[in-house]
């Protein structure tokens, strides 16, 4: 499901990665690159800046400056409330103040441009990215809406005149009932030429499904043939039981032979 949303051109991808892991092999960044090869709607948000190992600050600093593993929209660093602050009930406002103090006093992070760190600046960047994405996607959205509206209007037009009042609805329903009765009567009486006015787009007179009378006659003939065949088979079996000779003859000859054999002493 995540991949499906990431591949949509209207989706802004926020790839959140912790600062204390190897970002070059991060799965989310690789997935984002596959879904957004041009990088026009992907921004990497680096969290847990207070957990960067000693000695790794310079590498993270260069990454945030987009000097390593470059991304078109770059990176953004944040420091959210840690578990201890959450346990103490630190408010969001206090957490934002602590974040500003953390970046402003850190040996490496205070060298970063102010627009690259902090939750408030992240919100501003996301709004700008979203606006740019909407601006690019809006023509396609408008075209898609117009196309669907045209298809819907065509479907509505094919339904005929709108039946807005109960009287009009009853009148149309009566017409449909009369058409159905006329179709059934014509099909059962064999008057197939009367079916064409109901649906002028198709030659219903040649459609086997509506030729009810012809269909019933055909099934009746098949049924009679099967009955006659069953009678002949029964007579043959009965004749075999009376005579040691196996005789294969027609129905009338078989009847005469059976009568003759049963008359013998």
CSV table of C-alpha atoms in Angstrom, one decimal:
chain,number,residue,atom,x,y,z
A,1,UNK,CA,0.0,0.0,0.0
A,2,UNK,CA,2.8,2.4,0.8
A,3,UNK,CA,4.5,1.8,-2.5
A,4,UNK,CA,1.2,2.5,-4.3
A,5,UNK,CA,0.8,5.9,-2.6
A,6,UNK,CA,4.5,6.7,-3.2
A,7,UNK,CA,4.2,6.2,-6.9
A,8,UNK,CA,1.3,8.6,-7.3
A,9,UNK,CA,2.6,11.9,-8.8
A,10,UNK,CA,0.5,14.0,-6.5
A,11,UNK,CA,2.0,12.5,-3.3
A,12,UNK,CA,4.7,14.3,-1.4
A,13,UNK,CA,7.2,11.8,0.0
A,14,UNK,CA,8.6,12.6,3.5
A,15,UNK,CA,11.4,10.1,4.0
A,16,UNK,CA,12.0,10.0,7.7
A,17,UNK,CA,15.4,8.5,8.7
A,18,UNK,CA,17.2,8.6,12.1
A,19,UNK,CA,20.5,10.3,12.2
A,20,UNK,CA,22.3,7.5,14.0
A,21,UNK,CA,22.1,5.0,11.1
A,22,UNK,CA,23.8,4.6,7.8
A,23,UNK,CA,21.6,6.7,5.5
A,24,UNK,CA,23.3,5.6,2.4
A,25,UNK,CA,21.7,2.2,2.7
A,26,UNK,CA,18.4,3.3,4.2
A,27,UNK,CA,15.5,1.4,2.7
A,28,UNK,CA,13.1,4.3,2.7
A,29,UNK,CA,15.5,6.5,0.7
A,30,UNK,CA,16.0,3.8,-1.9
A,31,UNK,CA,12.2,3.3,-2.2
A,32,UNK,CA,11.6,7.0,-2.5
A,33,UNK,CA,14.2,7.2,-5.3
A,34,UNK,CA,12.5,4.4,-7.2
A,35,UNK,CA,9.1,6.1,-6.8
A,36,UNK,CA,10.3,9.6,-7.5
A,37,UNK,CA,13.4,9.3,-9.8
A,38,UNK,CA,13.5,13.1,-10.4
A,39,UNK,CA,13.2,13.9,-6.7
A,40,UNK,CA,10.7,16.7,-7.3
A,41,UNK,CA,8.5,15.6,-4.5
A,42,UNK,CA,10.8,13.9,-2.0
A,43,UNK,CA,12.4,15.4,1.1
A,44,UNK,CA,14.4,13.6,3.7
A,45,UNK,CA,13.7,14.4,7.3
A,46,UNK,CA,16.6,13.4,9.7
A,47,UNK,CA,15.4,12.8,13.2
A,48,UNK,CA,17.2,11.9,16.5
A,49,UNK,CA,19.9,14.5,16.0
A,50,UNK,CA,20.8,14.2,19.7
A,51,UNK,CA,21.8,10.6,19.2
A,52,UNK,CA,24.5,11.1,16.6
A,53,UNK,CA,27.6,9.2,17.7
A,54,UNK,CA,30.7,11.2,18.7
A,55,UNK,CA,32.9,11.7,15.6
A,56,UNK,CA,30.1,11.2,13.1
A,57,UNK,CA,28.8,14.8,13.4
A,58,UNK,CA,30.8,16.0,10.4
A,59,UNK,CA,29.5,13.3,8.1
A,60,UNK,CA,25.9,14.1,9.2
A,61,UNK,CA,26.6,17.9,8.8
A,62,UNK,CA,27.8,17.4,5.2
A,63,UNK,CA,24.8,15.2,4.5
A,64,UNK,CA,22.4,17.9,5.7
A,65,UNK,CA,24.1,20.4,3.5
A,66,UNK,CA,23.3,18.0,0.6
A,67,UNK,CA,27.0,17.3,-0.2
A,68,UNK,CA,26.7,13.5,0.2
A,69,UNK,CA,23.9,11.4,-1.3
A,70,UNK,CA,22.4,14.5,-2.9
A,71,UNK,CA,18.7,14.9,-3.1
A,72,UNK,CA,16.9,17.5,-5.2
A,73,UNK,CA,14.9,18.9,-2.3
A,74,UNK,CA,17.7,18.2,0.2
A,75,UNK,CA,17.5,17.2,3.9
A,76,UNK,CA,15.9,18.7,7.0
A,77,UNK,CA,17.0,18.0,10.6
A,78,UNK,CA,14.6,17.9,13.6
A,79,UNK,CA,14.8,17.0,17.2
A,80,UNK,CA,11.6,15.8,18.6
A,81,UNK,CA,10.8,15.2,22.3
A,82,UNK,CA,12.6,12.2,23.6
A,83,UNK,CA,11.1,9.5,25.8
A,84,UNK,CA,12.2,11.2,29.0
A,85,UNK,CA,10.6,14.5,28.0
A,86,UNK,CA,7.4,12.7,27.1
A,87,UNK,CA,7.3,10.9,30.4
A,88,UNK,CA,7.7,14.2,32.2
A,89,UNK,CA,4.8,15.6,30.2
A,90,UNK,CA,6.8,18.2,28.3
A,91,UNK,CA,4.4,20.3,26.1
A,92,UNK,CA,4.8,20.7,22.4
A,93,UNK,CA,5.7,24.4,22.9
A,94,UNK,CA,8.4,23.5,25.4
A,95,UNK,CA,9.7,20.8,23.1
A,96,UNK,CA,10.0,23.3,20.2
A,97,UNK,CA,11.9,25.7,22.5
A,98,UNK,CA,14.2,22.9,23.5
A,99,UNK,CA,14.8,22.0,19.9
A,100,UNK,CA,15.8,25.6,19.1
A,101,UNK,CA,18.2,25.7,22.0
A,102,UNK,CA,19.7,22.3,21.0
A,103,UNK,CA,20.5,23.4,17.5
A,104,UNK,CA,21.6,26.8,18.5
A,105,UNK,CA,24.1,25.6,21.1
A,106,UNK,CA,25.5,22.5,19.4
A,107,UNK,CA,29.1,22.6,18.1
A,108,UNK,CA,28.2,21.3,14.6
A,109,UNK,CA,24.5,22.0,14.2
A,110,UNK,CA,24.7,25.7,14.9
A,111,UNK,CA,26.7,26.0,11.7
A,112,UNK,CA,23.7,24.8,9.7
A,113,UNK,CA,21.5,27.4,7.9
A,114,UNK,CA,18.5,28.0,10.0
A,115,UNK,CA,16.1,26.9,7.2
A,116,UNK,CA,17.5,23.4,7.4
A,117,UNK,CA,16.5,22.5,10.9
A,118,UNK,CA,13.6,22.8,13.3
A,119,UNK,CA,9.9,21.6,13.0
A,120,UNK,CA,8.6,25.1,12.2
A,121,UNK,CA,11.0,25.5,9.2
A,122,UNK,CA,10.1,22.0,8.1
A,123,UNK,CA,6.4,23.0,8.0
A,124,UNK,CA,7.3,25.9,5.8
A,125,UNK,CA,9.3,23.8,3.4
A,126,UNK,CA,6.6,21.2,3.2
A,127,UNK,CA,4.0,23.8,2.4
A,128,UNK,CA,6.2,25.2,-0.4
A,129,UNK,CA,6.8,21.6,-1.8
A,130,UNK,CA,3.1,20.9,-1.7
A,131,UNK,CA,2.3,24.1,-3.5
A,132,UNK,CA,4.8,23.3,-6.2
A,133,UNK,CA,3.5,19.8,-6.6
A,134,UNK,CA,-0.1,21.0,-6.8
A,135,UNK,CA,0.9,23.6,-9.4
A,136,UNK,CA,2.5,20.9,-11.5
A,137,UNK,CA,-0.3,18.4,-11.1
A,138,UNK,CA,-3.3,20.8,-11.4
A,139,UNK,CA,-3.5,20.7,-15.3
A,140,UNK,CA,-3.6,16.9,-15.2
A,141,UNK,CA,-6.2,17.0,-12.5
A,142,UNK,CA,-8.4,19.4,-14.4
A,143,UNK,CA,-8.0,17.3,-17.6
A,144,UNK,CA,-9.0,14.2,-15.7
A,145,UNK,CA,-12.0,15.8,-14.1
A,146,UNK,CA,-13.2,17.1,-17.5
A,147,UNK,CA,-12.8,13.7,-19.0
A,148,UNK,CA,-14.7,12.0,-16.2
A,149,UNK,CA,-17.4,14.6,-16.4
A,150,UNK,CA,-17.8,14.1,-20.1
A,151,UNK,CA,-18.0,10.3,-19.6
A,152,UNK,CA,-20.6,10.7,-16.9
A,153,UNK,CA,-22.6,13.2,-19.0
A,154,UNK,CA,-22.6,10.7,-21.9
A,155,UNK,CA,-23.8,7.9,-19.6
A,156,UNK,CA,-26.6,10.2,-18.3
A,157,UNK,CA,-27.6,11.1,-21.8
A,158,UNK,CA,-27.9,7.5,-22.8
A,159,UNK,CA,-30.5,7.0,-20.1
A,160,UNK,CA,-32.9,9.3,-21.9
A,161,UNK,CA,-35.0,12.2,-20.6
A,162,UNK,CA,-34.7,12.6,-16.8
A,163,UNK,CA,-37.7,11.3,-14.9
A,164,UNK,CA,-37.9,14.0,-12.2
A,165,UNK,CA,-41.6,13.8,-11.2
A,166,UNK,CA,-43.5,10.7,-9.8
A,167,UNK,CA,-46.0,11.1,-12.7
A,168,UNK,CA,-43.2,10.9,-15.3
A,169,UNK,CA,-41.7,7.9,-13.5
A,170,UNK,CA,-45.0,6.0,-13.4
A,171,UNK,CA,-45.6,6.8,-17.1
A,172,UNK,CA,-42.2,5.5,-18.1
A,173,UNK,CA,-42.6,2.4,-16.0
A,174,UNK,CA,-46.0,1.7,-17.7
A,175,UNK,CA,-44.2,2.0,-21.1
A,176,UNK,CA,-41.6,-0.6,-20.0
A,177,UNK,CA,-44.3,-3.0,-18.8
A,178,UNK,CA,-46.2,-2.7,-22.1
A,179,UNK,CA,-43.1,-3.3,-24.1
A,180,UNK,CA,-42.2,-6.3,-22.0
A,181,UNK,CA,-45.7,-7.8,-22.4
A,182,UNK,CA,-45.7,-7.2,-26.2
A,183,UNK,CA,-42.3,-8.8,-26.5
A,184,UNK,CA,-43.4,-11.9,-24.5
A,185,UNK,CA,-46.6,-12.2,-26.5
A,186,UNK,CA,-44.8,-11.9,-29.9
A,187,UNK,CA,-42.1,-14.4,-28.9
A,188,UNK,CA,-44.7,-17.0,-27.7
A,189,UNK,CA,-46.9,-16.6,-30.7
A,190,UNK,CA,-44.1,-16.7,-33.2
A,191,UNK,CA,-44.6,-13.2,-34.5
A,192,UNK,CA,-40.9,-12.3,-34.4
A,193,UNK,CA,-41.2,-9.4,-36.7
A,194,UNK,CA,-43.0,-7.5,-33.9
A,195,UNK,CA,-39.9,-7.6,-31.8
A,196,UNK,CA,-37.8,-5.3,-33.8
A,197,UNK,CA,-39.5,-2.0,-32.9
A,198,UNK,CA,-38.7,-2.6,-29.2
A,199,UNK,CA,-34.9,-2.5,-29.9
A,200,UNK,CA,-34.2,-1.1,-33.3
A,201,UNK,CA,-30.5,-1.3,-32.7
A,202,UNK,CA,-30.5,-5.1,-33.0
A,203,UNK,CA,-32.2,-7.6,-35.3
A,204,UNK,CA,-34.0,-9.5,-32.5
A,205,UNK,CA,-35.9,-11.6,-35.0
A,206,UNK,CA,-32.8,-13.5,-35.6
A,207,UNK,CA,-31.8,-13.9,-32.0
A,208,UNK,CA,-32.4,-17.5,-30.7
A,209,UNK,CA,-33.1,-16.3,-27.2
A,210,UNK,CA,-36.3,-14.5,-28.2
A,211,UNK,CA,-37.6,-17.2,-30.5
A,212,UNK,CA,-39.5,-18.9,-27.7
A,213,UNK,CA,-42.0,-20.7,-29.9
A,214,UNK,CA,-39.4,-22.1,-32.2
A,215,UNK,CA,-37.2,-23.1,-29.3
A,216,UNK,CA,-40.1,-24.9,-27.5
A,217,UNK,CA,-40.9,-26.8,-30.7
A,218,UNK,CA,-37.3,-27.8,-31.2
A,219,UNK,CA,-37.0,-29.1,-27.6
A,220,UNK,CA,-40.3,-30.9,-28.1
A,221,UNK,CA,-39.0,-32.7,-31.2
A,222,UNK,CA,-35.8,-33.7,-29.3
A,223,UNK,CA,-37.9,-35.0,-26.4
A,224,UNK,CA,-40.1,-37.1,-28.7
A,225,UNK,CA,-37.0,-38.5,-30.4
A,226,UNK,CA,-35.5,-39.5,-27.1
A,227,UNK,CA,-38.8,-41.2,-26.0
A,228,UNK,CA,-39.0,-43.2,-29.3
A,229,UNK,CA,-35.4,-44.3,-28.9
A,230,UNK,CA,-36.1,-45.4,-25.3
A,231,UNK,CA,-39.1,-47.4,-26.5
A,232,UNK,CA,-37.0,-49.2,-29.2
A,233,UNK,CA,-34.2,-50.0,-26.7
A,234,UNK,CA,-36.8,-51.4,-24.2
A,235,UNK,CA,-38.3,-53.7,-26.9
A,236,UNK,CA,-34.9,-54.9,-28.0
A,237,UNK,CA,-34.0,-55.9,-24.4
A,238,UNK,CA,-37.4,-57.6,-24.0
A,239,UNK,CA,-36.9,-59.5,-27.2
A,240,UNK,CA,-33.4,-60.7,-26.1
A,241,UNK,CA,-34.9,-62.1,-22.9
A,242,UNK,CA,-37.4,-64.3,-25.0
A,243,UNK,CA,-35.1,-65.5,-27.7
A,244,UNK,CA,-31.5,-66.8,-27.5
A,245,UNK,CA,-30.9,-65.0,-30.8
A,246,UNK,CA,-30.0,-61.4,-30.8
A,247,UNK,CA,-32.1,-59.6,-33.4
A,248,UNK,CA,-31.6,-56.1,-34.6
A,249,UNK,CA,-34.7,-54.9,-36.5
A,250,UNK,CA,-37.0,-51.9,-36.8
A,251,UNK,CA,-39.7,-51.1,-34.3
A,252,UNK,CA,-42.7,-52.5,-36.3
A,253,UNK,CA,-40.9,-55.7,-37.3
A,254,UNK,CA,-39.8,-56.2,-33.7
A,255,UNK,CA,-43.4,-56.0,-32.5
A,256,UNK,CA,-44.6,-58.7,-35.0
A,257,UNK,CA,-41.7,-61.0,-34.1
A,258,UNK,CA,-42.3,-60.6,-30.4
A,259,UNK,CA,-46.0,-61.4,-30.9
A,260,UNK,CA,-45.1,-64.5,-33.0
A,261,UNK,CA,-42.5,-65.8,-30.4
A,262,UNK,CA,-44.9,-65.4,-27.5
A,263,UNK,CA,-47.6,-67.3,-29.4
A,264,UNK,CA,-45.4,-70.4,-29.8
A,265,UNK,CA,-46.1,-73.3,-27.5
